[in-house]
Amino acid sequence: MAYFDHAATTPMRQSAIDAWVEHAGALNPGGQYKSGRAANCALTDARESIAAALGAQPTEVIFVSSGTEADNVAIRGLYRTAVKSSGLTRVVSSPIEHAAVLETVKSLGAEEGAEVKWLPVGSDGVVADAAVLDEPAAVATCMLANNETGVVQPVAELAERASRVGTAFHVDAVQAVGKIPVDFHALGVTTLAASAHKFGGPRGTGILLAKRSPAPLPLIIGGGQERGIRSGTVDVASAVATAVALAEAVEEMEGEREVVDKLRTKLIRGIIENVPETTVTVDGNVLPGHVHFLFPGASGDAMIMLLDSKGIEASTGSACSAGVSRMSHVLDAMGVGTREGMGALRLTLGRTTTEEEVDFLIRELPAIVERARVAGAL
Ligand code: PLP
């Protein structure tokens, strides 16, 4: 098997598996007795380690169930906080967000009376104009790195502009954390979302970083755990495994980057040389190991199926709903045409990617694209 979908999820790091197994028997971290204190101690260590890795205070670390939950809690919660305190109902977002943000923002518009304004995006996949941030809003949000193109956004600048008019700013850093340096306070944002399974941690654990003020009003209420922002008994084993994975990802970031950068360069060269009419969608400020191709006229879905039949796992990068493939909303926002956009292929490398996998892909892809172009013409 050759795995080229590290942006979707990553294999768990052995250190994280070991930490998870070691703490799988942890009891209630809220318990006022010995086993509770032991669980709470492990949780406190995990919180401190995550805070140190992300430039935050330990009290700003909130454990949640996923990146999706972190985005929902932050955006909906900050919106409610603002509506309650100032009556503001304006929400600013970008059209290239992951569904976890996009659908949340749209639902605030459709169900809670928010007036949604969009940051325009240029053909390079970067937010092109931030003027909509100059008017106060309940909350503004923009991702740190895009999950389809891998493009890194100027979040610190955007957050600074929003803060000038007192707007709370949420950043979806799910794709960036563990791959590029991320510093919560240096970014100047109010809240930040990360997800453990993107950096070799367990699936089903998210991190929400949340400043003291303004804090998001909770969506899940109950026992008041996690500063009352996310009630529910915390899964200590997953929290510890997340902290271990993140510490290792940060420590090994430079070395891993060097390896994946070399493989990425080889991959791009091999594909451009061997597949006619190939475009690298953006090759500017993108995440390490992330490459997005356009093969005009090819069917993206056919490419994924044909690759899978050869044991190569990859993605078009955009979600399809109910089996109907559509042009990606990200490429659409960048002004990519349908013939190009329907032939998109996202290949994401990671710390476990080998040169053999890259060579295998370079050998197999030309014939696959040719067949996918026949399918695309039907
Ligand atoms: N945000 C971005 C940018 C993502 O790429 C993803 C997952 O692909 C998410 C949010 C959702 O994260 P999770 O899978 O932990 O819910």
mmCIF file of C-alpha atoms and ligand atoms in Angstrom:
data_model
loop_
_atom_site.group_PDB
_atom_site.id
_atom_site.type_symbol
_atom_site.label_atom_id
_atom_site.label_comp_id
_atom_site.label_asym_id
_atom_site.label_seq_id
_atom_site.Cartn_x
_atom_site.Cartn_y
_atom_site.Cartn_z
ATOM 1 C CA MET A 1 0.000 0.000 0.000
ATOM 2 C CA ALA A 2 1.132 3.555 -0.688
ATOM 3 C CA TYR A 3 -0.536 6.133 1.551
ATOM 4 C CA PHE A 4 -0.781 9.678 0.219
ATOM 5 C CA ASP A 5 -3.585 11.023 2.395
ATOM 6 C CA HIS A 6 -1.793 12.410 5.448
ATOM 7 C CA ALA A 7 -3.967 15.545 5.328
ATOM 8 C CA ALA A 8 -7.004 13.325 5.942
ATOM 9 C CA THR A 9 -5.477 11.456 8.854
ATOM 10 C CA THR A 10 -2.066 10.241 10.006
ATOM 11 C CA PRO A 11 -0.877 6.938 11.440
ATOM 12 C CA MET A 12 -0.600 7.169 15.234
ATOM 13 C CA ARG A 13 2.930 7.674 16.536
ATOM 14 C CA GLN A 14 4.238 4.703 18.526
ATOM 15 C CA SER A 15 4.970 7.009 21.484
ATOM 16 C CA ALA A 16 1.318 8.108 21.479
ATOM 17 C CA ILE A 17 0.064 4.512 21.325
ATOM 18 C CA ASP A 18 2.324 3.619 24.271
ATOM 19 C CA ALA A 19 1.091 6.622 26.259
ATOM 20 C CA TRP A 20 -2.511 5.769 25.452
ATOM 21 C CA VAL A 21 -2.091 2.152 26.572
ATOM 22 C CA GLU A 22 -0.350 3.259 29.760
ATOM 23 C CA HIS A 23 -3.235 5.563 30.718
ATOM 24 C CA ALA A 24 -6.158 3.525 29.350
ATOM 25 C CA GLY A 25 -7.135 2.521 32.876
ATOM 26 C CA ALA A 26 -7.232 6.095 34.215
ATOM 27 C CA LEU A 27 -10.341 6.820 36.280
ATOM 28 C CA ASN A 28 -12.258 10.069 36.806
ATOM 29 C CA PRO A 29 -9.868 13.065 36.724
ATOM 30 C CA GLY A 30 -12.488 14.979 38.738
ATOM 31 C CA GLY A 31 -12.481 12.421 41.595
ATOM 32 C CA GLN A 32 -11.468 13.759 45.035
ATOM 33 C CA TYR A 33 -9.483 10.637 45.917
ATOM 34 C CA LYS A 34 -6.248 8.892 45.010
ATOM 35 C CA SER A 35 -7.193 7.483 41.589
ATOM 36 C CA GLY A 36 -8.842 10.797 40.673
ATOM 37 C CA ARG A 37 -5.764 12.750 41.706
ATOM 38 C CA ALA A 38 -3.539 10.438 39.626
ATOM 39 C CA ALA A 39 -5.798 10.874 36.565
ATOM 40 C CA ASN A 40 -5.950 14.617 37.123
ATOM 41 C CA CYS A 41 -2.176 14.786 37.447
ATOM 42 C CA ALA A 42 -1.733 13.051 34.061
ATOM 43 C CA LEU A 43 -4.321 15.407 32.550
ATOM 44 C CA THR A 44 -2.578 18.461 34.014
ATOM 45 C CA ASP A 45 0.756 17.322 32.568
ATOM 46 C CA ALA A 46 -0.889 16.809 29.153
ATOM 47 C CA ARG A 47 -2.460 20.275 29.309
ATOM 48 C CA GLU A 48 0.863 21.878 30.232
ATOM 49 C CA SER A 49 2.706 20.056 27.466
ATOM 50 C CA ILE A 50 0.126 21.067 24.829
ATOM 51 C CA ALA A 51 0.148 24.674 26.050
ATOM 52 C CA ALA A 52 3.956 24.786 25.810
ATOM 53 C CA ALA A 53 3.900 23.324 22.282
ATOM 54 C CA LEU A 54 1.337 25.870 21.067
ATOM 55 C CA GLY A 55 2.372 29.055 22.881
ATOM 56 C CA ALA A 56 -0.650 29.065 25.187
ATOM 57 C CA GLN A 57 -1.369 29.000 28.915
ATOM 58 C CA PRO A 58 -2.408 25.602 30.357
ATOM 59 C CA THR A 59 -5.759 27.080 31.430
ATOM 60 C CA GLU A 60 -6.423 27.984 27.788
ATOM 61 C CA VAL A 61 -6.357 24.304 26.697
ATOM 62 C CA ILE A 62 -9.824 22.732 26.414
ATOM 63 C CA PHE A 63 -10.116 19.057 25.428
ATOM 64 C CA VAL A 64 -12.943 18.282 22.977
ATOM 65 C CA SER A 65 -13.866 15.340 20.744
ATOM 66 C CA SER A 66 -12.545 16.571 17.369
ATOM 67 C CA GLY A 67 -11.381 19.482 15.289
ATOM 68 C CA THR A 68 -14.973 19.771 14.112
ATOM 69 C CA GLU A 69 -16.203 20.179 17.684
ATOM 70 C CA ALA A 70 -13.487 22.742 18.464
ATOM 71 C CA ASP A 71 -14.600 24.818 15.446
ATOM 72 C CA ASN A 72 -18.266 24.553 16.412
ATOM 73 C CA VAL A 73 -17.729 25.416 20.078
ATOM 74 C CA ALA A 74 -15.500 28.372 19.215
ATOM 75 C CA ILE A 75 -17.563 29.953 16.441
ATOM 76 C CA ARG A 76 -21.045 29.313 17.818
ATOM 77 C CA GLY A 77 -19.873 30.029 21.366
ATOM 78 C CA LEU A 78 -18.136 33.317 20.514
ATOM 79 C CA TYR A 79 -21.137 34.351 18.430
ATOM 80 C CA ARG A 80 -23.456 33.784 21.391
ATOM 81 C CA THR A 81 -21.085 35.621 23.735
ATOM 82 C CA ALA A 82 -21.068 38.645 21.414
ATOM 83 C CA VAL A 83 -24.824 38.632 20.824
ATOM 84 C CA LYS A 84 -25.341 38.608 24.596
ATOM 85 C CA SER A 85 -22.771 41.293 25.400
ATOM 86 C CA SER A 86 -22.972 43.688 22.448
ATOM 87 C CA GLY A 87 -25.871 42.609 20.254
ATOM 88 C CA LEU A 88 -23.550 42.250 17.242
ATOM 89 C CA THR A 89 -24.729 39.671 14.696
ATOM 90 C CA ARG A 90 -22.182 40.095 11.920
ATOM 91 C CA VAL A 91 -19.951 37.077 11.172
ATOM 92 C CA VAL A 92 -16.923 37.136 8.850
ATOM 93 C CA SER A 93 -15.435 34.032 7.275
ATOM 94 C CA SER A 94 -13.619 32.873 4.151
ATOM 95 C CA PRO A 95 -15.234 30.801 1.390
ATOM 96 C CA ILE A 96 -12.385 28.236 1.467
ATOM 97 C CA GLU A 97 -12.973 26.934 4.996
ATOM 98 C CA HIS A 98 -13.358 23.263 5.877
ATOM 99 C CA ALA A 99 -16.981 22.149 6.259
ATOM 100 C CA ALA A 100 -16.547 22.208 10.061
ATOM 101 C CA VAL A 101 -16.339 26.021 9.842
ATOM 102 C CA LEU A 102 -18.263 26.688 6.635
ATOM 103 C CA GLU A 103 -21.394 24.809 7.676
ATOM 104 C CA THR A 104 -21.245 26.335 11.166
ATOM 105 C CA VAL A 105 -21.053 29.855 9.751
ATOM 106 C CA LYS A 106 -23.825 29.147 7.225
ATOM 107 C CA SER A 107 -26.060 27.732 9.937
ATOM 108 C CA LEU A 108 -25.536 30.851 12.080
ATOM 109 C CA GLY A 109 -26.791 32.791 9.066
ATOM 110 C CA ALA A 110 -29.719 30.502 8.327
ATOM 111 C CA GLU A 111 -30.842 29.725 11.885
ATOM 112 C CA GLU A 112 -29.570 32.394 14.261
ATOM 113 C CA GLY A 113 -29.959 35.575 12.239
ATOM 114 C CA ALA A 114 -26.259 36.221 11.585
ATOM 115 C CA GLU A 115 -25.300 38.532 8.755
ATOM 116 C CA VAL A 116 -22.427 36.663 7.049
ATOM 117 C CA LYS A 117 -19.667 38.513 5.170
ATOM 118 C CA TRP A 118 -17.007 36.718 3.130
ATOM 119 C CA LEU A 119 -13.297 37.475 2.775
ATOM 120 C CA PRO A 120 -12.413 37.323 -0.945
ATOM 121 C CA VAL A 121 -9.769 34.795 -2.045
ATOM 122 C CA GLY A 122 -7.347 35.233 -4.965
ATOM 123 C CA SER A 123 -6.279 32.700 -7.599
ATOM 124 C CA ASP A 124 -3.273 31.886 -5.372
ATOM 125 C CA GLY A 125 -5.677 30.568 -2.713
ATOM 126 C CA VAL A 126 -4.827 33.363 -0.246
ATOM 127 C CA VAL A 127 -7.289 35.833 1.307
ATOM 128 C CA ALA A 128 -6.957 38.822 -1.022
ATOM 129 C CA ASP A 129 -8.630 41.673 0.825
ATOM 130 C CA ALA A 130 -9.429 42.035 4.508
ATOM 131 C CA ALA A 131 -11.552 45.207 4.382
ATOM 132 C CA VAL A 132 -14.670 43.391 5.641
ATOM 133 C CA LEU A 133 -12.859 43.056 8.975
ATOM 134 C CA ASP A 134 -12.895 46.824 9.520
ATOM 135 C CA GLU A 135 -16.482 46.821 10.733
ATOM 136 C CA PRO A 136 -17.082 45.265 14.177
ATOM 137 C CA ALA A 137 -18.431 41.710 14.079
ATOM 138 C CA ALA A 138 -19.507 39.113 16.637
ATOM 139 C CA VAL A 139 -16.819 36.757 15.371
ATOM 140 C CA ALA A 140 -14.461 36.437 12.418
ATOM 141 C CA THR A 141 -12.743 33.234 11.328
ATOM 142 C CA CYS A 142 -10.142 32.111 8.830
ATOM 143 C CA MET A 143 -8.159 28.886 8.632
ATOM 144 C CA LEU A 144 -4.381 28.804 9.094
ATOM 145 C CA ALA A 145 -3.772 26.283 6.302
ATOM 146 C CA ASN A 146 -6.199 25.008 3.712
ATOM 147 C CA ASN A 147 -6.958 21.282 3.716
ATOM 148 C CA GLU A 148 -7.239 21.041 -0.090
ATOM 149 C CA THR A 149 -4.484 23.272 -1.458
ATOM 150 C CA GLY A 150 -2.277 23.392 1.655
ATOM 151 C CA VAL A 151 -2.014 27.197 1.296
ATOM 152 C CA VAL A 152 -1.074 29.052 4.498
ATOM 153 C CA GLN A 153 -3.144 32.171 5.267
ATOM 154 C CA PRO A 154 -1.931 35.475 6.833
ATOM 155 C CA VAL A 155 -3.907 34.831 10.020
ATOM 156 C CA ALA A 156 -1.851 37.058 12.355
ATOM 157 C CA GLU A 157 -2.537 40.057 10.068
ATOM 158 C CA LEU A 158 -6.228 39.232 9.783
ATOM 159 C CA ALA A 159 -6.618 38.738 13.539
ATOM 160 C CA GLU A 160 -4.812 42.017 14.227
ATOM 161 C CA ARG A 161 -7.132 43.871 11.870
ATOM 162 C CA ALA A 162 -10.185 42.289 13.525
ATOM 163 C CA SER A 163 -8.908 43.125 17.007
ATOM 164 C CA ARG A 164 -8.645 46.834 16.104
ATOM 165 C CA VAL A 165 -12.454 46.964 16.077
ATOM 166 C CA GLY A 166 -12.856 44.504 18.963
ATOM 167 C CA THR A 167 -13.906 41.480 16.891
ATOM 168 C CA ALA A 168 -13.157 38.037 18.370
ATOM 169 C CA PHE A 169 -11.158 35.865 15.942
ATOM 170 C CA HIS A 170 -11.200 32.069 15.610
ATOM 171 C CA VAL A 171 -8.548 30.189 13.643
ATOM 172 C CA ASP A 172 -9.001 26.646 12.371
ATOM 173 C CA ALA A 173 -5.398 25.416 12.669
ATOM 174 C CA VAL A 174 -6.294 21.727 12.222
ATOM 175 C CA GLN A 175 -4.079 21.238 9.142
ATOM 176 C CA ALA A 176 -1.223 23.401 10.405
ATOM 177 C CA VAL A 177 -0.577 22.138 13.945
ATOM 178 C CA GLY A 178 2.266 19.621 13.988
ATOM 179 C CA LYS A 179 3.417 20.596 10.484
ATOM 180 C CA ILE A 180 4.439 24.244 10.858
ATOM 181 C CA PRO A 181 5.172 26.270 14.020
ATOM 182 C CA VAL A 182 1.950 27.542 15.583
ATOM 183 C CA ASP A 183 1.936 30.041 18.457
ATOM 184 C CA PHE A 184 -1.491 30.899 19.885
ATOM 185 C CA HIS A 185 -0.513 34.195 21.503
ATOM 186 C CA ALA A 186 1.699 35.323 18.612
ATOM 187 C CA LEU A 187 -1.207 34.757 16.211
ATOM 188 C CA GLY A 188 -3.289 37.135 18.347
ATOM 189 C CA VAL A 189 -6.444 35.069 17.981
ATOM 190 C CA THR A 190 -9.214 34.485 20.530
ATOM 191 C CA THR A 191 -9.649 30.761 19.911
ATOM 192 C CA LEU A 192 -7.821 28.049 17.945
ATOM 193 C CA ALA A 193 -8.874 24.561 16.825
ATOM 194 C CA ALA A 194 -6.513 21.585 16.408
ATOM 195 C CA SER A 195 -7.072 17.868 15.943
ATOM 196 C CA ALA A 196 -4.884 15.065 17.353
ATOM 197 C CA HIS A 197 -5.242 12.640 14.437
ATOM 198 C CA LYS A 198 -3.602 15.099 12.047
ATOM 199 C CA PHE A 199 -0.258 14.920 13.901
ATOM 200 C CA GLY A 200 0.027 11.277 14.880
ATOM 201 C CA GLY A 201 -2.330 11.382 17.865
ATOM 202 C CA PRO A 202 -5.565 9.448 18.365
ATOM 203 C CA ARG A 203 -8.646 10.016 16.247
ATOM 204 C CA GLY A 204 -11.562 11.520 18.187
ATOM 205 C CA THR A 205 -9.611 14.078 20.237
ATOM 206 C CA GLY A 206 -9.612 17.788 19.506
ATOM 207 C CA ILE A 207 -7.912 20.729 21.174
ATOM 208 C CA LEU A 208 -9.621 24.068 21.594
ATOM 209 C CA LEU A 209 -7.433 26.920 22.797
ATOM 210 C CA ALA A 210 -9.573 29.646 24.316
ATOM 211 C CA LYS A 211 -8.481 32.931 25.887
ATOM 212 C CA ARG A 212 -10.063 33.944 29.197
ATOM 213 C CA SER A 213 -11.972 36.761 27.533
ATOM 214 C CA PRO A 214 -14.018 36.793 25.442
ATOM 215 C CA ALA A 215 -14.695 33.110 26.122
ATOM 216 C CA PRO A 216 -17.157 31.114 24.015
ATOM 217 C CA LEU A 217 -20.460 30.288 25.702
ATOM 218 C CA PRO A 218 -20.721 26.485 25.990
ATOM 219 C CA LEU A 219 -22.717 24.315 23.588
ATOM 220 C CA ILE A 220 -22.527 21.299 25.905
ATOM 221 C CA ILE A 221 -23.502 21.983 29.482
ATOM 222 C CA GLY A 222 -23.338 19.761 32.531
ATOM 223 C CA GLY A 223 -20.666 19.178 35.148
ATOM 224 C CA GLY A 224 -18.628 22.269 34.232
ATOM 225 C CA GLN A 225 -15.391 20.508 33.238
ATOM 226 C CA GLU A 226 -12.905 22.289 30.976
ATOM 227 C CA ARG A 227 -13.656 25.764 32.390
ATOM 228 C CA GLY A 228 -17.342 25.121 31.796
ATOM 229 C CA ILE A 229 -16.745 25.461 28.053
ATOM 230 C CA ARG A 230 -17.048 21.711 27.445
ATOM 231 C CA SER A 231 -18.703 19.636 30.142
ATOM 232 C CA GLY A 232 -18.143 15.882 30.284
ATOM 233 C CA THR A 233 -15.544 13.584 31.878
ATOM 234 C CA VAL A 234 -12.300 13.982 29.949
ATOM 235 C CA ASP A 235 -10.722 10.931 28.251
ATOM 236 C CA VAL A 236 -7.357 11.042 30.041
ATOM 237 C CA ALA A 237 -5.642 8.385 27.887
ATOM 238 C CA SER A 238 -6.461 10.253 24.669
ATOM 239 C CA ALA A 239 -5.474 13.614 26.156
ATOM 240 C CA VAL A 240 -2.078 12.220 27.235
ATOM 241 C CA ALA A 241 -1.542 10.497 23.863
ATOM 242 C CA THR A 242 -2.383 13.792 22.126
ATOM 243 C CA ALA A 243 0.163 15.677 24.234
ATOM 244 C CA VAL A 244 2.860 13.071 23.546
ATOM 245 C CA ALA A 245 2.157 13.089 19.802
ATOM 246 C CA LEU A 246 2.201 16.882 19.648
ATOM 247 C CA ALA A 247 5.449 17.189 21.622
ATOM 248 C CA GLU A 248 7.090 14.673 19.283
ATOM 249 C CA ALA A 249 5.659 16.350 16.163
ATOM 250 C CA VAL A 250 7.015 19.715 17.284
ATOM 251 C CA GLU A 251 10.384 18.274 18.251
ATOM 252 C CA GLU A 252 10.765 16.404 14.955
ATOM 253 C CA MET A 253 9.162 19.088 12.771
ATOM 254 C CA GLU A 254 12.329 20.367 11.121
ATOM 255 C CA GLY A 255 13.739 16.898 10.391
ATOM 256 C CA GLU A 256 10.400 15.598 9.091
ATOM 257 C CA ARG A 257 10.030 18.686 6.941
ATOM 258 C CA GLU A 258 13.391 18.110 5.288
ATOM 259 C CA VAL A 259 12.464 14.526 4.412
ATOM 260 C CA VAL A 260 8.978 15.249 3.078
ATOM 261 C CA ASP A 261 10.181 18.328 1.169
ATOM 262 C CA LYS A 262 12.681 16.185 -0.751
ATOM 263 C CA LEU A 263 10.066 13.545 -1.513
ATOM 264 C CA ARG A 264 7.551 16.204 -2.503
ATOM 265 C CA THR A 265 10.019 17.781 -4.956
ATOM 266 C CA LYS A 266 10.730 14.362 -6.483
ATOM 267 C CA LEU A 267 7.014 13.620 -6.740
ATOM 268 C CA ILE A 268 6.182 16.920 -8.439
ATOM 269 C CA ARG A 269 9.045 16.598 -10.913
ATOM 270 C CA GLY A 270 8.186 12.978 -11.724
ATOM 271 C CA ILE A 271 4.534 13.770 -12.346
ATOM 272 C CA ILE A 272 5.059 16.942 -14.362
ATOM 273 C CA GLU A 273 7.583 15.115 -16.577
ATOM 274 C CA ASN A 274 5.397 12.062 -17.129
ATOM 275 C CA VAL A 275 1.806 13.302 -17.215
ATOM 276 C CA PRO A 276 0.887 15.713 -20.020
ATOM 277 C CA GLU A 277 -0.975 18.937 -19.201
ATOM 278 C CA THR A 278 -0.334 18.897 -15.438
ATOM 279 C CA THR A 279 -0.613 21.917 -13.169
ATOM 280 C CA VAL A 280 0.497 22.236 -9.558
ATOM 281 C CA THR A 281 -2.440 24.280 -8.288
ATOM 282 C CA VAL A 282 -0.373 26.470 -5.937
ATOM 283 C CA ASP A 283 3.292 26.186 -5.191
ATOM 284 C CA GLY A 284 3.796 29.196 -2.963
ATOM 285 C CA ASN A 285 3.408 29.174 0.783
ATOM 286 C CA VAL A 286 2.031 25.655 1.239
ATOM 287 C CA LEU A 287 2.265 23.080 4.028
ATOM 288 C CA PRO A 288 5.229 20.680 3.929
ATOM 289 C CA GLY A 289 4.395 17.446 2.135
ATOM 290 C CA HIS A 290 1.242 18.900 0.605
ATOM 291 C CA VAL A 291 0.730 18.965 -3.164
ATOM 292 C CA HIS A 292 -2.414 19.631 -5.140
ATOM 293 C CA PHE A 293 -2.531 18.830 -8.855
ATOM 294 C CA LEU A 294 -4.974 19.678 -11.610
ATOM 295 C CA PHE A 295 -5.245 17.252 -14.523
ATOM 296 C CA PRO A 296 -7.684 19.072 -16.845
ATOM 297 C CA GLY A 297 -10.319 16.841 -18.411
ATOM 298 C CA ALA A 298 -9.750 13.957 -15.983
ATOM 299 C CA SER A 299 -12.401 12.685 -13.599
ATOM 300 C CA GLY A 300 -11.092 13.086 -10.044
ATOM 301 C CA ASP A 301 -13.305 10.275 -8.782
ATOM 302 C CA ALA A 302 -12.038 7.913 -11.492
ATOM 303 C CA MET A 303 -8.450 8.775 -10.519
ATOM 304 C CA ILE A 304 -9.115 7.924 -6.859
ATOM 305 C CA MET A 305 -10.738 4.587 -7.775
ATOM 306 C CA LEU A 306 -7.997 3.633 -10.236
ATOM 307 C CA LEU A 307 -5.281 4.577 -7.724
ATOM 308 C CA ASP A 308 -7.056 2.521 -5.074
ATOM 309 C CA SER A 309 -7.113 -0.505 -7.397
ATOM 310 C CA LYS A 310 -3.292 -0.251 -7.431
ATOM 311 C CA GLY A 311 -3.084 0.088 -3.646
ATOM 312 C CA ILE A 312 -2.453 3.846 -3.719
ATOM 313 C CA GLU A 313 -4.559 5.878 -1.298
ATOM 314 C CA ALA A 314 -5.191 9.538 -2.106
ATOM 315 C CA SER A 315 -8.016 12.027 -2.253
ATOM 316 C CA THR A 316 -9.423 14.731 -4.485
ATOM 317 C CA GLY A 317 -9.340 16.856 -1.330
ATOM 318 C CA SER A 318 -12.971 17.860 -1.485
ATOM 319 C CA ALA A 319 -15.804 16.006 0.188
ATOM 320 C CA CYS A 320 -18.504 14.586 -2.037
ATOM 321 C CA SER A 321 -21.974 14.266 -0.642
ATOM 322 C CA ALA A 322 -24.403 11.444 -1.451
ATOM 323 C CA GLY A 323 -22.012 10.094 -4.070
ATOM 324 C CA VAL A 324 -22.445 13.129 -6.297
ATOM 325 C CA SER A 325 -19.122 14.732 -7.146
ATOM 326 C CA ARG A 326 -19.087 18.449 -7.428
ATOM 327 C CA MET A 327 -16.475 21.041 -8.107
ATOM 328 C CA SER A 328 -14.635 21.864 -4.891
ATOM 329 C CA HIS A 329 -15.823 25.067 -3.198
ATOM 330 C CA VAL A 330 -12.170 25.971 -2.558
ATOM 331 C CA LEU A 331 -11.165 25.768 -6.233
ATOM 332 C CA ASP A 332 -14.369 27.553 -7.162
ATOM 333 C CA ALA A 333 -13.475 30.455 -4.826
ATOM 334 C CA MET A 334 -10.021 30.597 -6.457
ATOM 335 C CA GLY A 335 -11.612 30.931 -9.907
ATOM 336 C CA VAL A 336 -10.446 27.515 -11.203
ATOM 337 C CA GLY A 337 -12.522 26.356 -14.198
ATOM 338 C CA THR A 338 -14.720 23.246 -14.008
ATOM 339 C CA ARG A 339 -12.700 21.185 -16.529
ATOM 340 C CA GLU A 340 -9.553 21.755 -14.439
ATOM 341 C CA GLY A 341 -11.227 21.578 -11.042
ATOM 342 C CA MET A 342 -12.992 18.255 -11.643
ATOM 343 C CA GLY A 343 -9.569 16.727 -12.345
ATOM 344 C CA ALA A 344 -8.083 17.648 -8.958
ATOM 345 C CA LEU A 345 -5.853 15.306 -7.009
ATOM 346 C CA ARG A 346 -4.479 15.986 -3.523
ATOM 347 C CA LEU A 347 -1.366 14.050 -2.564
ATOM 348 C CA THR A 348 -0.214 14.553 1.006
ATOM 349 C CA LEU A 349 3.004 13.063 2.318
ATOM 350 C CA GLY A 350 3.978 12.534 5.919
ATOM 351 C CA ARG A 351 6.645 11.183 8.219
ATOM 352 C CA THR A 352 5.968 7.568 7.204
ATOM 353 C CA THR A 353 6.117 8.205 3.424
ATOM 354 C CA THR A 354 8.948 6.356 1.696
ATOM 355 C CA GLU A 355 10.836 6.962 -1.532
ATOM 356 C CA GLU A 356 9.532 3.583 -2.813
ATOM 357 C CA GLU A 357 5.961 4.829 -2.393
ATOM 358 C CA VAL A 358 6.791 7.993 -4.351
ATOM 359 C CA ASP A 359 8.506 6.001 -7.129
ATOM 360 C CA PHE A 360 5.543 3.630 -7.324
ATOM 361 C CA LEU A 361 3.116 6.541 -7.642
ATOM 362 C CA ILE A 362 5.211 8.213 -10.346
ATOM 363 C CA ARG A 363 5.207 4.913 -12.291
ATOM 364 C CA GLU A 364 1.470 4.274 -11.980
ATOM 365 C CA LEU A 365 -0.033 7.748 -12.297
ATOM 366 C CA PRO A 366 0.466 8.508 -16.043
ATOM 367 C CA ALA A 367 -1.698 5.558 -17.192
ATOM 368 C CA ILE A 368 -4.258 6.303 -14.484
ATOM 369 C CA VAL A 369 -4.646 9.939 -15.544
ATOM 370 C CA GLU A 370 -4.975 8.830 -19.162
ATOM 371 C CA ARG A 371 -7.842 6.484 -18.234
ATOM 372 C CA ALA A 372 -9.405 9.104 -15.947
ATOM 373 C CA ARG A 373 -9.360 11.532 -18.875
ATOM 374 C CA VAL A 374 -11.304 9.040 -20.960
ATOM 375 C CA ALA A 375 -13.783 8.731 -18.055
ATOM 376 C CA GLY A 376 -13.918 12.528 -17.736
ATOM 377 C CA ALA A 377 -14.884 12.876 -21.412
ATOM 378 C CA LEU A 378 -17.896 10.568 -21.062
HETATM 379 N N1 PLP B 1 -10.637 21.690 9.818
HETATM 380 C C1 PLP B 1 -9.807 21.319 8.831
HETATM 381 C C2 PLP B 1 -9.036 22.352 8.080
HETATM 382 C C3 PLP B 1 -9.655 19.958 8.524
HETATM 383 O O1 PLP B 1 -8.829 19.589 7.530
HETATM 384 C C4 PLP B 1 -10.415 19.009 9.258
HETATM 385 C C5 PLP B 1 -10.326 17.571 8.926
HETATM 386 O O2 PLP B 1 -10.006 17.187 7.822
HETATM 387 C C6 PLP B 1 -11.247 19.453 10.294
HETATM 388 C C7 PLP B 1 -11.343 20.804 10.542
HETATM 389 C C8 PLP B 1 -12.051 18.501 11.114
HETATM 390 O O3 PLP B 1 -11.225 17.802 12.035
HETATM 391 P P1 PLP B 1 -11.751 16.453 12.705
HETATM 392 O O4 PLP B 1 -11.563 15.371 11.692
HETATM 393 O O5 PLP B 1 -10.885 16.244 13.911
HETATM 394 O O6 PLP B 1 -13.167 16.666 13.067
#
